[in-house]
mmCIF file with all atom_site columns, C-alpha atoms in Angstrom:
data_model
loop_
_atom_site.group_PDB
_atom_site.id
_atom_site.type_symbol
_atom_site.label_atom_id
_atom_site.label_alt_id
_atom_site.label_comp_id
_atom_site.label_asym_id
_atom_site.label_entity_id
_atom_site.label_seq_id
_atom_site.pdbx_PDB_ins_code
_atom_site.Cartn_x
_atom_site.Cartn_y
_atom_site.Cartn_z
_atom_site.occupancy
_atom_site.B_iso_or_equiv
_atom_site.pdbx_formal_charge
_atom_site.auth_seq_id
_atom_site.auth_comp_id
_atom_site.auth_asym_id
_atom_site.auth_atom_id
_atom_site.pdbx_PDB_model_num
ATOM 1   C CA . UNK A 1 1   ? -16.930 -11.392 -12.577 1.00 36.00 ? 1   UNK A CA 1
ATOM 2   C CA . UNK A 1 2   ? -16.429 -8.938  -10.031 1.00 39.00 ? 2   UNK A CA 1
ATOM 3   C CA . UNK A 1 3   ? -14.382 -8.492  -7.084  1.00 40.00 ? 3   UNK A CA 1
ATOM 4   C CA . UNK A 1 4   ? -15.908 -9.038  -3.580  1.00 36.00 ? 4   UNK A CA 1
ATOM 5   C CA . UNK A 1 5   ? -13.557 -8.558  -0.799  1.00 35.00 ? 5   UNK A CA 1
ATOM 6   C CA . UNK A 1 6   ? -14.378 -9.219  3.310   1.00 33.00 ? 6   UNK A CA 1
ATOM 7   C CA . UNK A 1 7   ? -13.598 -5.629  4.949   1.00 32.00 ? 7   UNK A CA 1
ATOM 8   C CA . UNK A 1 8   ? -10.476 -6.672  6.214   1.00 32.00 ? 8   UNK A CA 1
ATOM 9   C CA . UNK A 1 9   ? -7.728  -3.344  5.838   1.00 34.00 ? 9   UNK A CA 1
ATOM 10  C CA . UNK A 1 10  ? -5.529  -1.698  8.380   1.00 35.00 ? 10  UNK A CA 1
ATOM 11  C CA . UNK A 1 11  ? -5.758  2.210   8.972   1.00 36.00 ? 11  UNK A CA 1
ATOM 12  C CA . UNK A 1 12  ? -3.098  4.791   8.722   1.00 40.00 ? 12  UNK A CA 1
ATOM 13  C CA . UNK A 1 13  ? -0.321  2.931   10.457  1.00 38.00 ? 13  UNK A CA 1
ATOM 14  C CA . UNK A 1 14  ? 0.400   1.349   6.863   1.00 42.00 ? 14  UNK A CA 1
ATOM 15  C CA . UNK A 1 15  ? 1.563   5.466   5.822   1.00 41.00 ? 15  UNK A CA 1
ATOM 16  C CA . UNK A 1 16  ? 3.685   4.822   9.392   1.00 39.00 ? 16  UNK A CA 1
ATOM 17  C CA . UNK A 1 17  ? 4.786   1.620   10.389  1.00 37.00 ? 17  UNK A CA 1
ATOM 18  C CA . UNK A 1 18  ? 4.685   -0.723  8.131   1.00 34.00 ? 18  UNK A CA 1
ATOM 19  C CA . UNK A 1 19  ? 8.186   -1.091  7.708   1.00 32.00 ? 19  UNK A CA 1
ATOM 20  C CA . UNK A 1 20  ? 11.009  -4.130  7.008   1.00 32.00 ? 20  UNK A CA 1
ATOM 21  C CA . UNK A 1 21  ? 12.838  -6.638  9.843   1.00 31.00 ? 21  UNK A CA 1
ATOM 22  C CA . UNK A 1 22  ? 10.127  -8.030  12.296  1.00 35.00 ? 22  UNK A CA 1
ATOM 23  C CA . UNK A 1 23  ? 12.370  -10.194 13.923  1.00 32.00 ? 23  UNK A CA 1
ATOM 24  C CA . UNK A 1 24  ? 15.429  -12.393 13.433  1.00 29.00 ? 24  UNK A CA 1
ATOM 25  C CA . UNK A 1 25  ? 12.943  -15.704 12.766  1.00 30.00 ? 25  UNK A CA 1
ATOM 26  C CA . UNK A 1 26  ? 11.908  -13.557 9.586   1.00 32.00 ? 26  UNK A CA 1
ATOM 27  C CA . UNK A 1 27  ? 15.679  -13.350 8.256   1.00 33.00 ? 27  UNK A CA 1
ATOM 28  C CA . UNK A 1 28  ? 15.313  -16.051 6.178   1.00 32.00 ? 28  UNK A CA 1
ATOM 29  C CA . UNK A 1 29  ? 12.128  -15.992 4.684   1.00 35.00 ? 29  UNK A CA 1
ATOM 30  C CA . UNK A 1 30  ? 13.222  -12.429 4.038   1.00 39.00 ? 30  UNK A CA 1
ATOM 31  C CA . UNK A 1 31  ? 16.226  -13.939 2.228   1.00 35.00 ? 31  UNK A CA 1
ATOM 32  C CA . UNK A 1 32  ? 14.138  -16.404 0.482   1.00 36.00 ? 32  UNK A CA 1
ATOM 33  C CA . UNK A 1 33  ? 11.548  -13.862 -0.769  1.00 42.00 ? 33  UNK A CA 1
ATOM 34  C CA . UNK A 1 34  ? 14.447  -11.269 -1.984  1.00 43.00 ? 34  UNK A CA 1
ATOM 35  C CA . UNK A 1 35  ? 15.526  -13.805 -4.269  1.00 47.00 ? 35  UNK A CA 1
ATOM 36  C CA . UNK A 1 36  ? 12.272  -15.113 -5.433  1.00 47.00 ? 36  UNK A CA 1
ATOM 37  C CA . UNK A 1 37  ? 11.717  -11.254 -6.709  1.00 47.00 ? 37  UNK A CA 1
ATOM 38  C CA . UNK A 1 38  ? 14.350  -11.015 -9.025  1.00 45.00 ? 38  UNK A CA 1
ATOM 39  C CA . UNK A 1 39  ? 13.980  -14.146 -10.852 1.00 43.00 ? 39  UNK A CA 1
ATOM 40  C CA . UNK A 1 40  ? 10.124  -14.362 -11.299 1.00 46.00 ? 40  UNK A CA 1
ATOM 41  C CA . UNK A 1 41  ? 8.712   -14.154 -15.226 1.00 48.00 ? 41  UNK A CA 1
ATOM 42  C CA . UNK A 1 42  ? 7.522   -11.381 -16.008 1.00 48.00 ? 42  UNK A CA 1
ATOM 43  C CA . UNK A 1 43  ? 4.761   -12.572 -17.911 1.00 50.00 ? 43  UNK A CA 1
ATOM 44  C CA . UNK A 1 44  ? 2.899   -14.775 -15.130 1.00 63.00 ? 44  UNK A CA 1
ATOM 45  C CA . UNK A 1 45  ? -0.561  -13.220 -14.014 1.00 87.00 ? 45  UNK A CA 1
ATOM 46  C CA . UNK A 1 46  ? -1.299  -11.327 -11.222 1.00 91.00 ? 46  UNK A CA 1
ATOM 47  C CA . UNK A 1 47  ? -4.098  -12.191 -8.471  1.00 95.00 ? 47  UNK A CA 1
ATOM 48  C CA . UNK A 1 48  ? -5.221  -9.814  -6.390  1.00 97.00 ? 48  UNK A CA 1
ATOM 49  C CA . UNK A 1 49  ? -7.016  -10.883 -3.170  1.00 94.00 ? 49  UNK A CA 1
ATOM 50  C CA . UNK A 1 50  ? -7.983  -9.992  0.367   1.00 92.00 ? 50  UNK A CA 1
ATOM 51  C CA . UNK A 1 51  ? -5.066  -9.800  2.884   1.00 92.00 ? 51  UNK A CA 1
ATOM 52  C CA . UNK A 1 52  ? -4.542  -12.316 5.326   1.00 93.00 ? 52  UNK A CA 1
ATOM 53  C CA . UNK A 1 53  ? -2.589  -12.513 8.559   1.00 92.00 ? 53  UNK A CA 1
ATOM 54  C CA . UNK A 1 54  ? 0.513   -14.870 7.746   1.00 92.00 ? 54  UNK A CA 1
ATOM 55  C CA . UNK A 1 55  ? 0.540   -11.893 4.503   1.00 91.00 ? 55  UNK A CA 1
ATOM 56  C CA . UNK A 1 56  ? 2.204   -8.840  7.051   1.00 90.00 ? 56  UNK A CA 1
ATOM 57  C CA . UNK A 1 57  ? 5.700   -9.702  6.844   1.00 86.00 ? 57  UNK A CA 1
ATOM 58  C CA . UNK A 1 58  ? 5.394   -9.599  3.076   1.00 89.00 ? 58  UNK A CA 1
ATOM 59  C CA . UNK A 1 59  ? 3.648   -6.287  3.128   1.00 88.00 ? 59  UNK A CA 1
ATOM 60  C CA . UNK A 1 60  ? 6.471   -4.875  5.389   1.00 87.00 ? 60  UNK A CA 1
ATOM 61  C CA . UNK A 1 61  ? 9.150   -6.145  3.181   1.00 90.00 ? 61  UNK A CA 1
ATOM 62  C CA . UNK A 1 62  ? 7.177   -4.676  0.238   1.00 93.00 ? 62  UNK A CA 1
ATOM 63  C CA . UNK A 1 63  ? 6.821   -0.965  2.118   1.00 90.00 ? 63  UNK A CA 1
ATOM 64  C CA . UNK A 1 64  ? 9.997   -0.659  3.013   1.00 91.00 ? 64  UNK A CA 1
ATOM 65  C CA . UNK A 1 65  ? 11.519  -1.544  -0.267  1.00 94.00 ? 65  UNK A CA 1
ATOM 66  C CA . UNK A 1 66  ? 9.306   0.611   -1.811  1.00 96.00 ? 66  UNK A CA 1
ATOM 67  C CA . UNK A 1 67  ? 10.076  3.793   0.349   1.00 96.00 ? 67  UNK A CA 1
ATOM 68  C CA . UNK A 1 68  ? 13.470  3.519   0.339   1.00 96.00 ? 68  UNK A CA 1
ATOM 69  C CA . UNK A 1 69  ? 13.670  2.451   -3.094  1.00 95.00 ? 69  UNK A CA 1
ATOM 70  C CA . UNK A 1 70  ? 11.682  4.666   -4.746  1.00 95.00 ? 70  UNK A CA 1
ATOM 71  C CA . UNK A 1 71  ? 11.141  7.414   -2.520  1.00 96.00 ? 71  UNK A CA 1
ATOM 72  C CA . UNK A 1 72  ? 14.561  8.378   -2.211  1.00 95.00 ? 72  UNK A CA 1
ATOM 73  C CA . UNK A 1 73  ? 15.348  10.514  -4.483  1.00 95.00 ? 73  UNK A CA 1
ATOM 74  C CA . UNK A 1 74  ? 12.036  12.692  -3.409  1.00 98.00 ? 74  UNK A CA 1
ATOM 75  C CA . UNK A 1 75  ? 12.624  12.895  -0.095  1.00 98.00 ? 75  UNK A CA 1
ATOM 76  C CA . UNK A 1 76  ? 16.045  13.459  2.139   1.00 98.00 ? 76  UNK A CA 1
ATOM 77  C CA . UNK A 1 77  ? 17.102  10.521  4.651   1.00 97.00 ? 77  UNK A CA 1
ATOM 78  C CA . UNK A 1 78  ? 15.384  11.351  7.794   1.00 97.00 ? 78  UNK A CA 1
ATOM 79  C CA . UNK A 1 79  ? 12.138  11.798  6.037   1.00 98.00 ? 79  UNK A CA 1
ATOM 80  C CA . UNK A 1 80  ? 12.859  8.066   4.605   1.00 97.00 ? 80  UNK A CA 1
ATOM 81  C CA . UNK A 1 81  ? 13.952  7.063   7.941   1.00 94.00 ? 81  UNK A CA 1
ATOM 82  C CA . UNK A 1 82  ? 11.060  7.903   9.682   1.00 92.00 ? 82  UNK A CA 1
ATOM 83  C CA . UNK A 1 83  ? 8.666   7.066   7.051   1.00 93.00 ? 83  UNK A CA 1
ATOM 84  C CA . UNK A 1 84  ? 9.666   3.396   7.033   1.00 89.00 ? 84  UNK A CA 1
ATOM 85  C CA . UNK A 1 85  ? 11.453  2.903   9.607   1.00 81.00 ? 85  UNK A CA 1
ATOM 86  C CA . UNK A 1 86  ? 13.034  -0.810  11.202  1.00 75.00 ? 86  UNK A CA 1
ATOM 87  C CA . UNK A 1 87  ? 9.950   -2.071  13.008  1.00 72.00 ? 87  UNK A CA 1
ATOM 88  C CA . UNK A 1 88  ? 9.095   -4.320  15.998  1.00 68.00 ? 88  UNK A CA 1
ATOM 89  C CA . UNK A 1 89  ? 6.963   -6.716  17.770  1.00 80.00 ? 89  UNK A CA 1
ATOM 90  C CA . UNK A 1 90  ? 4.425   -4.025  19.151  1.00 68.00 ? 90  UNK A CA 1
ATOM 91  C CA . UNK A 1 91  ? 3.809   -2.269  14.974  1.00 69.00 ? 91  UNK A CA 1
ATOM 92  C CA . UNK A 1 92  ? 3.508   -5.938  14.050  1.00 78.00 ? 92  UNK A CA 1
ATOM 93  C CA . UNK A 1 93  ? 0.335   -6.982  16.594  1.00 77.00 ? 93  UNK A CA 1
ATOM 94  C CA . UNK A 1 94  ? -0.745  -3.390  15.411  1.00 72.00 ? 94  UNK A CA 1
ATOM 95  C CA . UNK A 1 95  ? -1.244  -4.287  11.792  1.00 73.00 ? 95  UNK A CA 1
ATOM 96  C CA . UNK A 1 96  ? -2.736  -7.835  12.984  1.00 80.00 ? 96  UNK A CA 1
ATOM 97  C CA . UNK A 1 97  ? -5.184  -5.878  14.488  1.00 75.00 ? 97  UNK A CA 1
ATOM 98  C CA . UNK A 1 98  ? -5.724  -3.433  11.898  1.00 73.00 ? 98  UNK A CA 1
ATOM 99  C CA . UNK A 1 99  ? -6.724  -6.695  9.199   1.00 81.00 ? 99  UNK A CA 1
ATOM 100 C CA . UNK A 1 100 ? -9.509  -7.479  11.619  1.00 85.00 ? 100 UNK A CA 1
ATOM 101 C CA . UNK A 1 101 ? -10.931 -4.067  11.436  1.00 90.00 ? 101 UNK A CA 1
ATOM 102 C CA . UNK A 1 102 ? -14.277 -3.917  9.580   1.00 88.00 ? 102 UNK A CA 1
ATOM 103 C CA . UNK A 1 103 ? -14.396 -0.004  8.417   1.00 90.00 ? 103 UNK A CA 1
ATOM 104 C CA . UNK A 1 104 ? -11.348 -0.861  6.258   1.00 89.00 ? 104 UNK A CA 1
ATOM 105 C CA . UNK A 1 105 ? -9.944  -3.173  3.495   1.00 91.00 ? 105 UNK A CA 1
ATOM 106 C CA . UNK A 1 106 ? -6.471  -4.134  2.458   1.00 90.00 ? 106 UNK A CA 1
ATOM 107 C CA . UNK A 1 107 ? -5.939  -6.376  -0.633  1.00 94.00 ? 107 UNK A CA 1
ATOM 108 C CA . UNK A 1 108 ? -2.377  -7.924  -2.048  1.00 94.00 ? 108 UNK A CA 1
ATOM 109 C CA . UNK A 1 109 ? -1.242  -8.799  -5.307  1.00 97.00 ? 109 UNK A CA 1
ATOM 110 C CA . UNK A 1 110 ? -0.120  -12.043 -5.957  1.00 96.00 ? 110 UNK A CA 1
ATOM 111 C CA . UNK A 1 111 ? 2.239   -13.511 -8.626  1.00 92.00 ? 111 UNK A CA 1
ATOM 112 C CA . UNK A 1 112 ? 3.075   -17.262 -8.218  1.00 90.00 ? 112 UNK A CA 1
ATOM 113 C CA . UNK A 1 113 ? 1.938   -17.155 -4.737  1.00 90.00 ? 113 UNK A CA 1
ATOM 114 C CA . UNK A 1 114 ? 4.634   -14.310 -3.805  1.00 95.00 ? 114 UNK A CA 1
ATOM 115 C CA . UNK A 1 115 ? 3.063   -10.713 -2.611  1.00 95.00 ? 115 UNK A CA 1
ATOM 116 C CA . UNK A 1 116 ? 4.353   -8.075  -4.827  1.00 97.00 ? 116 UNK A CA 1
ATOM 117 C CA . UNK A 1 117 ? 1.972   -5.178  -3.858  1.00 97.00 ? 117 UNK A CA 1
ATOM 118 C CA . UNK A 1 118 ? -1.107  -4.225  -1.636  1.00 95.00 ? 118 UNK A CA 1
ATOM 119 C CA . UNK A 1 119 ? -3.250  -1.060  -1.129  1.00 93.00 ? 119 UNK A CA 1
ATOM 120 C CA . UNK A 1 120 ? -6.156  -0.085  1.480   1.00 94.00 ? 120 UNK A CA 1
ATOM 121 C CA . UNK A 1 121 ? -8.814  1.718   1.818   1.00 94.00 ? 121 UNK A CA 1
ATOM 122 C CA . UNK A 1 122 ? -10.871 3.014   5.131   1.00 94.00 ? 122 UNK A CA 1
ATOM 123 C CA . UNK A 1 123 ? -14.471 3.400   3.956   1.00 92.00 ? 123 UNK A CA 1
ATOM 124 C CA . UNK A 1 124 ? -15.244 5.590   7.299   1.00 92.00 ? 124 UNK A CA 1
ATOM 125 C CA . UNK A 1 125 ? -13.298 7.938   5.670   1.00 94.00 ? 125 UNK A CA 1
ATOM 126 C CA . UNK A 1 126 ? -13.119 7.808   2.228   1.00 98.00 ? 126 UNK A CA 1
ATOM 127 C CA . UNK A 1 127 ? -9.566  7.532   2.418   1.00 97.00 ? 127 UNK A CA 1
ATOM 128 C CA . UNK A 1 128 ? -6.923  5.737   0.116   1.00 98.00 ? 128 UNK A CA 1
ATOM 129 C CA . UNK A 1 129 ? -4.492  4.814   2.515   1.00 93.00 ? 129 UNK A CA 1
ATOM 130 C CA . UNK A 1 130 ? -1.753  2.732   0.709   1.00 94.00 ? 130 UNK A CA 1
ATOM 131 C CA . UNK A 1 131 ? -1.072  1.724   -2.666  1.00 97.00 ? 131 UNK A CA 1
ATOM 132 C CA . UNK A 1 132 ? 2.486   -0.051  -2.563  1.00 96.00 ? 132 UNK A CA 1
ATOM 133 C CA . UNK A 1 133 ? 4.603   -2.695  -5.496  1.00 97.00 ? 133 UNK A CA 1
ATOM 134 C CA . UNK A 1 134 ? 7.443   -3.806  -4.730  1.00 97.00 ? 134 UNK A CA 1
ATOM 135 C CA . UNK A 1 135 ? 10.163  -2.334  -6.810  1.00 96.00 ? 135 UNK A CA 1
ATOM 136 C CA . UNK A 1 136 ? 11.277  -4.782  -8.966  1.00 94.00 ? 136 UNK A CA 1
ATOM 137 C CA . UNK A 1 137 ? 7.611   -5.571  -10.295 1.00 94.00 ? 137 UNK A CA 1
ATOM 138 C CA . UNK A 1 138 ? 7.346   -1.430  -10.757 1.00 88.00 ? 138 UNK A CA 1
ATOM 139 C CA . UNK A 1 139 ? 5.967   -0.299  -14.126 1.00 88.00 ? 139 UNK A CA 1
ATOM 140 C CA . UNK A 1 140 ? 3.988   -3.180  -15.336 1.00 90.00 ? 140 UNK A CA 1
ATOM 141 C CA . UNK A 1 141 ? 0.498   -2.733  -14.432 1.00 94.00 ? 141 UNK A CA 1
ATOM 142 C CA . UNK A 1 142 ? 0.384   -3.902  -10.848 1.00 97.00 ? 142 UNK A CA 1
ATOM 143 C CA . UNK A 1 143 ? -0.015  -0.773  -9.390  1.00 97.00 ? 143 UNK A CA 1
ATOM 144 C CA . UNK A 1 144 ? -3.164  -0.039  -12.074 1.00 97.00 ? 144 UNK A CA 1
ATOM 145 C CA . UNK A 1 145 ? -4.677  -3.229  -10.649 1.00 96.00 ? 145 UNK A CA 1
ATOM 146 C CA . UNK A 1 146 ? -4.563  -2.809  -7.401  1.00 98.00 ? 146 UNK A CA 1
ATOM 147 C CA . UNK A 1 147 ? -6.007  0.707   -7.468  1.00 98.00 ? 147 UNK A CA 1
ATOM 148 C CA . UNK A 1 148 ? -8.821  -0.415  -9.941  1.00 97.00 ? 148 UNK A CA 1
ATOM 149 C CA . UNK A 1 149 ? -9.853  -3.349  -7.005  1.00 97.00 ? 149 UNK A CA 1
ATOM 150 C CA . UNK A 1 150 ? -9.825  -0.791  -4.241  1.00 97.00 ? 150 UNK A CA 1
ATOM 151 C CA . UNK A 1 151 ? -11.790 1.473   -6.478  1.00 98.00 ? 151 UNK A CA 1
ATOM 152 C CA . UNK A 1 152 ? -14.461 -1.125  -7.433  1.00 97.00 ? 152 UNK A CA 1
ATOM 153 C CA . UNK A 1 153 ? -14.180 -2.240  -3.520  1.00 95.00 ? 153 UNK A CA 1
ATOM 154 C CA . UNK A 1 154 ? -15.130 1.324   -2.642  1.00 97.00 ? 154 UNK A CA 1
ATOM 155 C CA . UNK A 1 155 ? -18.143 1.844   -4.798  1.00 97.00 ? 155 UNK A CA 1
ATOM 156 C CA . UNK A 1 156 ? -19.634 -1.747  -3.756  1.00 95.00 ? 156 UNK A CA 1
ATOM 157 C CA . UNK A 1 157 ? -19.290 -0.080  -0.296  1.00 94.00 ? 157 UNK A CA 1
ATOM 158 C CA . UNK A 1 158 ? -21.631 3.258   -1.614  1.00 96.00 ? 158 UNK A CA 1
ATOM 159 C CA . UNK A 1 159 ? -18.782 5.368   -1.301  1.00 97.00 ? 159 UNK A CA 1
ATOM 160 C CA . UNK A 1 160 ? -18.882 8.340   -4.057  1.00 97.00 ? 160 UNK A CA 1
ATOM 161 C CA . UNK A 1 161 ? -15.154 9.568   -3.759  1.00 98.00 ? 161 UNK A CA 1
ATOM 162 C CA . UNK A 1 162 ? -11.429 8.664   -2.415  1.00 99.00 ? 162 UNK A CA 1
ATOM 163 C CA . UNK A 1 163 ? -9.409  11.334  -1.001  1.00 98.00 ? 163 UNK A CA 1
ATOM 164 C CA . UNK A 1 164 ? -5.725  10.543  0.367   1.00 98.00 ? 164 UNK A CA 1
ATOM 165 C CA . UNK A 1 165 ? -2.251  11.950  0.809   1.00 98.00 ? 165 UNK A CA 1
ATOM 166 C CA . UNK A 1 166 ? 0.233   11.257  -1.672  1.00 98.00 ? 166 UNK A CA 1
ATOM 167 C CA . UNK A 1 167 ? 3.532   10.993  -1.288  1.00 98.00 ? 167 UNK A CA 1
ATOM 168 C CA . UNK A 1 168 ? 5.532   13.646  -3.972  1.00 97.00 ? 168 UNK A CA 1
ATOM 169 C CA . UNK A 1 169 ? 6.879   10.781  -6.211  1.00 97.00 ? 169 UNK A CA 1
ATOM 170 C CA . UNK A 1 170 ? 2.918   8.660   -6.559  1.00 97.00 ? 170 UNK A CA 1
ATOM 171 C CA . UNK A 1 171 ? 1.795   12.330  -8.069  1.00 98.00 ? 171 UNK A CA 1
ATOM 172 C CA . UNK A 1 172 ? 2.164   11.660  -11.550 1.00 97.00 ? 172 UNK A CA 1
ATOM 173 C CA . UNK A 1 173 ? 0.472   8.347   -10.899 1.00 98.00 ? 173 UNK A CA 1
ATOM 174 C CA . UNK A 1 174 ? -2.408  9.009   -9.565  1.00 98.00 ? 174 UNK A CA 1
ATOM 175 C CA . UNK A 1 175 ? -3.321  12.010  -12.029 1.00 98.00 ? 175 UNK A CA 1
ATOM 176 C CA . UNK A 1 176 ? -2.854  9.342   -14.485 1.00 98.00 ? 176 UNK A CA 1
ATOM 177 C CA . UNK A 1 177 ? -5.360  7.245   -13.177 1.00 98.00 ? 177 UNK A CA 1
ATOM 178 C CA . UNK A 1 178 ? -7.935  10.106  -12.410 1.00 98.00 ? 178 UNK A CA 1
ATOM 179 C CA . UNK A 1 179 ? -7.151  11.865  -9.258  1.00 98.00 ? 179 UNK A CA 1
ATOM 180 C CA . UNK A 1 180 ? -7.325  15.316  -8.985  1.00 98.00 ? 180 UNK A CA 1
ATOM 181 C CA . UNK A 1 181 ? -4.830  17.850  -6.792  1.00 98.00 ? 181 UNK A CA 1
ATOM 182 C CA . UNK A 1 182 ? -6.927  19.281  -3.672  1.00 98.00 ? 182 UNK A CA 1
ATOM 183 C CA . UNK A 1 183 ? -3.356  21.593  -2.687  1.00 98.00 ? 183 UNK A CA 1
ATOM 184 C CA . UNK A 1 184 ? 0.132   20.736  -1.857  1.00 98.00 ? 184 UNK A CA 1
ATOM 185 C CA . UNK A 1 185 ? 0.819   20.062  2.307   1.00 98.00 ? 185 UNK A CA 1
ATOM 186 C CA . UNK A 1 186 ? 2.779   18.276  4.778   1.00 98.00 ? 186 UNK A CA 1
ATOM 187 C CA . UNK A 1 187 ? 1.934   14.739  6.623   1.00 97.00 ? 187 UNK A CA 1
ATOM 188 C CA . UNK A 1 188 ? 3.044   13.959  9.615   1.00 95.00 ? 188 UNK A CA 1
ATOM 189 C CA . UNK A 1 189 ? 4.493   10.515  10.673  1.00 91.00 ? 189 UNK A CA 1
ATOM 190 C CA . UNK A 1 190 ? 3.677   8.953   13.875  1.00 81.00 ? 190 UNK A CA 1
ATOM 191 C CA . UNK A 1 191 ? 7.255   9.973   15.020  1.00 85.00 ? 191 UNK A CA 1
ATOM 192 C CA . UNK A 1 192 ? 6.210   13.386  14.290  1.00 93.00 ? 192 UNK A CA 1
ATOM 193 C CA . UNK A 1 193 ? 8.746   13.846  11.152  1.00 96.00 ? 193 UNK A CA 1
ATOM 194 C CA . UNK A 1 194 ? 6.502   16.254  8.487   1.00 98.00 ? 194 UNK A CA 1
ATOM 195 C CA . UNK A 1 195 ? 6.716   15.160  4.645   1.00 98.00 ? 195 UNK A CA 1
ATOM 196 C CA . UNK A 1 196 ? 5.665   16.725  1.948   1.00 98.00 ? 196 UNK A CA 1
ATOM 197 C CA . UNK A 1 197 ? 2.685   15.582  0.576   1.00 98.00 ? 197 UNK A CA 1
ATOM 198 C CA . UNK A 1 198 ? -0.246  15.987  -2.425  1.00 98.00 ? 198 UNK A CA 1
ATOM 199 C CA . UNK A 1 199 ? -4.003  15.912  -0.692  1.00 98.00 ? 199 UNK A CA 1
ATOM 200 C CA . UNK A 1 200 ? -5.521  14.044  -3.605  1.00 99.00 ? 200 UNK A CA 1
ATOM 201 C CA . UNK A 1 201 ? -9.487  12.852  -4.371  1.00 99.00 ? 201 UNK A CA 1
ATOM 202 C CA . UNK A 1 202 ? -11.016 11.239  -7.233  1.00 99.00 ? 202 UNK A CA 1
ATOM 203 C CA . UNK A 1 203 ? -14.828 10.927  -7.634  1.00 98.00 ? 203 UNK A CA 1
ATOM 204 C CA . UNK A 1 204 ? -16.066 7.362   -8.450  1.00 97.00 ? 204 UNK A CA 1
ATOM 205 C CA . UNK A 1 205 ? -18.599 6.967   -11.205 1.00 82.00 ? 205 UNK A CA 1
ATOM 206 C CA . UNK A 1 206 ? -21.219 4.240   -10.885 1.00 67.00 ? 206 UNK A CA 1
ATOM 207 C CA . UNK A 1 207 ? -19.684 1.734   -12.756 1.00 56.00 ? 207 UNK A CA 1
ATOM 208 C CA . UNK A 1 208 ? -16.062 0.107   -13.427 1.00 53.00 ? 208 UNK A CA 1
ATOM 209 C CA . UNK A 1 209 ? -14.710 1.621   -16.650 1.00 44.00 ? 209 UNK A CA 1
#
């Protein structure tokens, strides 16, 4: 049965600020959520469904782990810094208002009801705008998933390609899974840090495969 999501995904500000700490009222679900992480099985299935509202603070969480985790080594600090960076009030009501947008479409992964990744597309665009797991669920699939929903998402909206900019360590990734290098470039951050990036399209066949 295939996948049928509303268009419900934020824009760029996921590459930009989408980032951990919303407030102190979060610290414990925060705390809560860390824990649940580590001592999930590995084994139980993963759902993958439209976002929701009450989902951002999960997504956050999951972004800035995943920069800062698994970035790191790519990247030096300030690039890290400024690519997920703490975040506030104002980038939260941004990303609110970015789920409600009908050009684009942001999905998460579940596993026993906890978020563990998400990824977006904006069909206006063609553009792949996030593809994030949290680090401790990292090599098991989830990623594959997610980008094979957005994927079947996008061709149920007509489009014929994705194109995006990926960050230097999702390279090897997404040639796995089909994408092809347009040229090596820089991104820059709504602070106005540059990163290096890979401009990145696939074309999408008719069908699922």
């Amino acid at each position: 049965m295939g996948l049928s999501f509303k268009v419900i995904c934020p824009n760029s500000v996921f590459q930009e600020v989408i980032q951990w700490g919303v407030a102190s009222q979060f610290s414990l679900l925060s705390v809560l959520s860390w824990g649940m992480y580590s001592c999930l099985p590995m084994n139980d299935q993963v759902r993958i469904e439209p976002a929701e509202e009450q989902d951002v603070v999960a997504i956050m969480e999951i972004h800035y782990a995943a920069v800062h985790q698994t970035a790191r080594s790519f990247y030096p600090e300030e690039v890290i810094n400024a690519w997920s960076p703490p975040t506030d009030n104002d980038r939260i009501n941004r990303i609110k208002r970015a789920i409600e947008n009908p050009d684009e479409c942001l999905i998460v992964a579940k596993q026993n009801n906890l978020i563990v990744g998400f990824g977006s597309i904006a069909s206006k665009d063609n553009q792949l705008r996030a593809l994030y797991v949290h680090p401790s669920f990292g090599r098991r699939g989830i990623g594959a998933r997610i980008l094979t929903a957005l994927e079947h998402e996008a061709r149920s909206l007509g489009l014929l390609y994705l194109q995006m900019d990926a960050s230097i360590n999702a390279e090897s990734f997404y040639r796995k899974h089909g994408f092809e290098i347009i040229e090596y470039a820089t991104h820059q951050l709504a602070s106005g840090q540059e990163m290096a990036c890979v401009k990145m399209q696939k074309t999408l066949n008719g069908s699922d495969v």
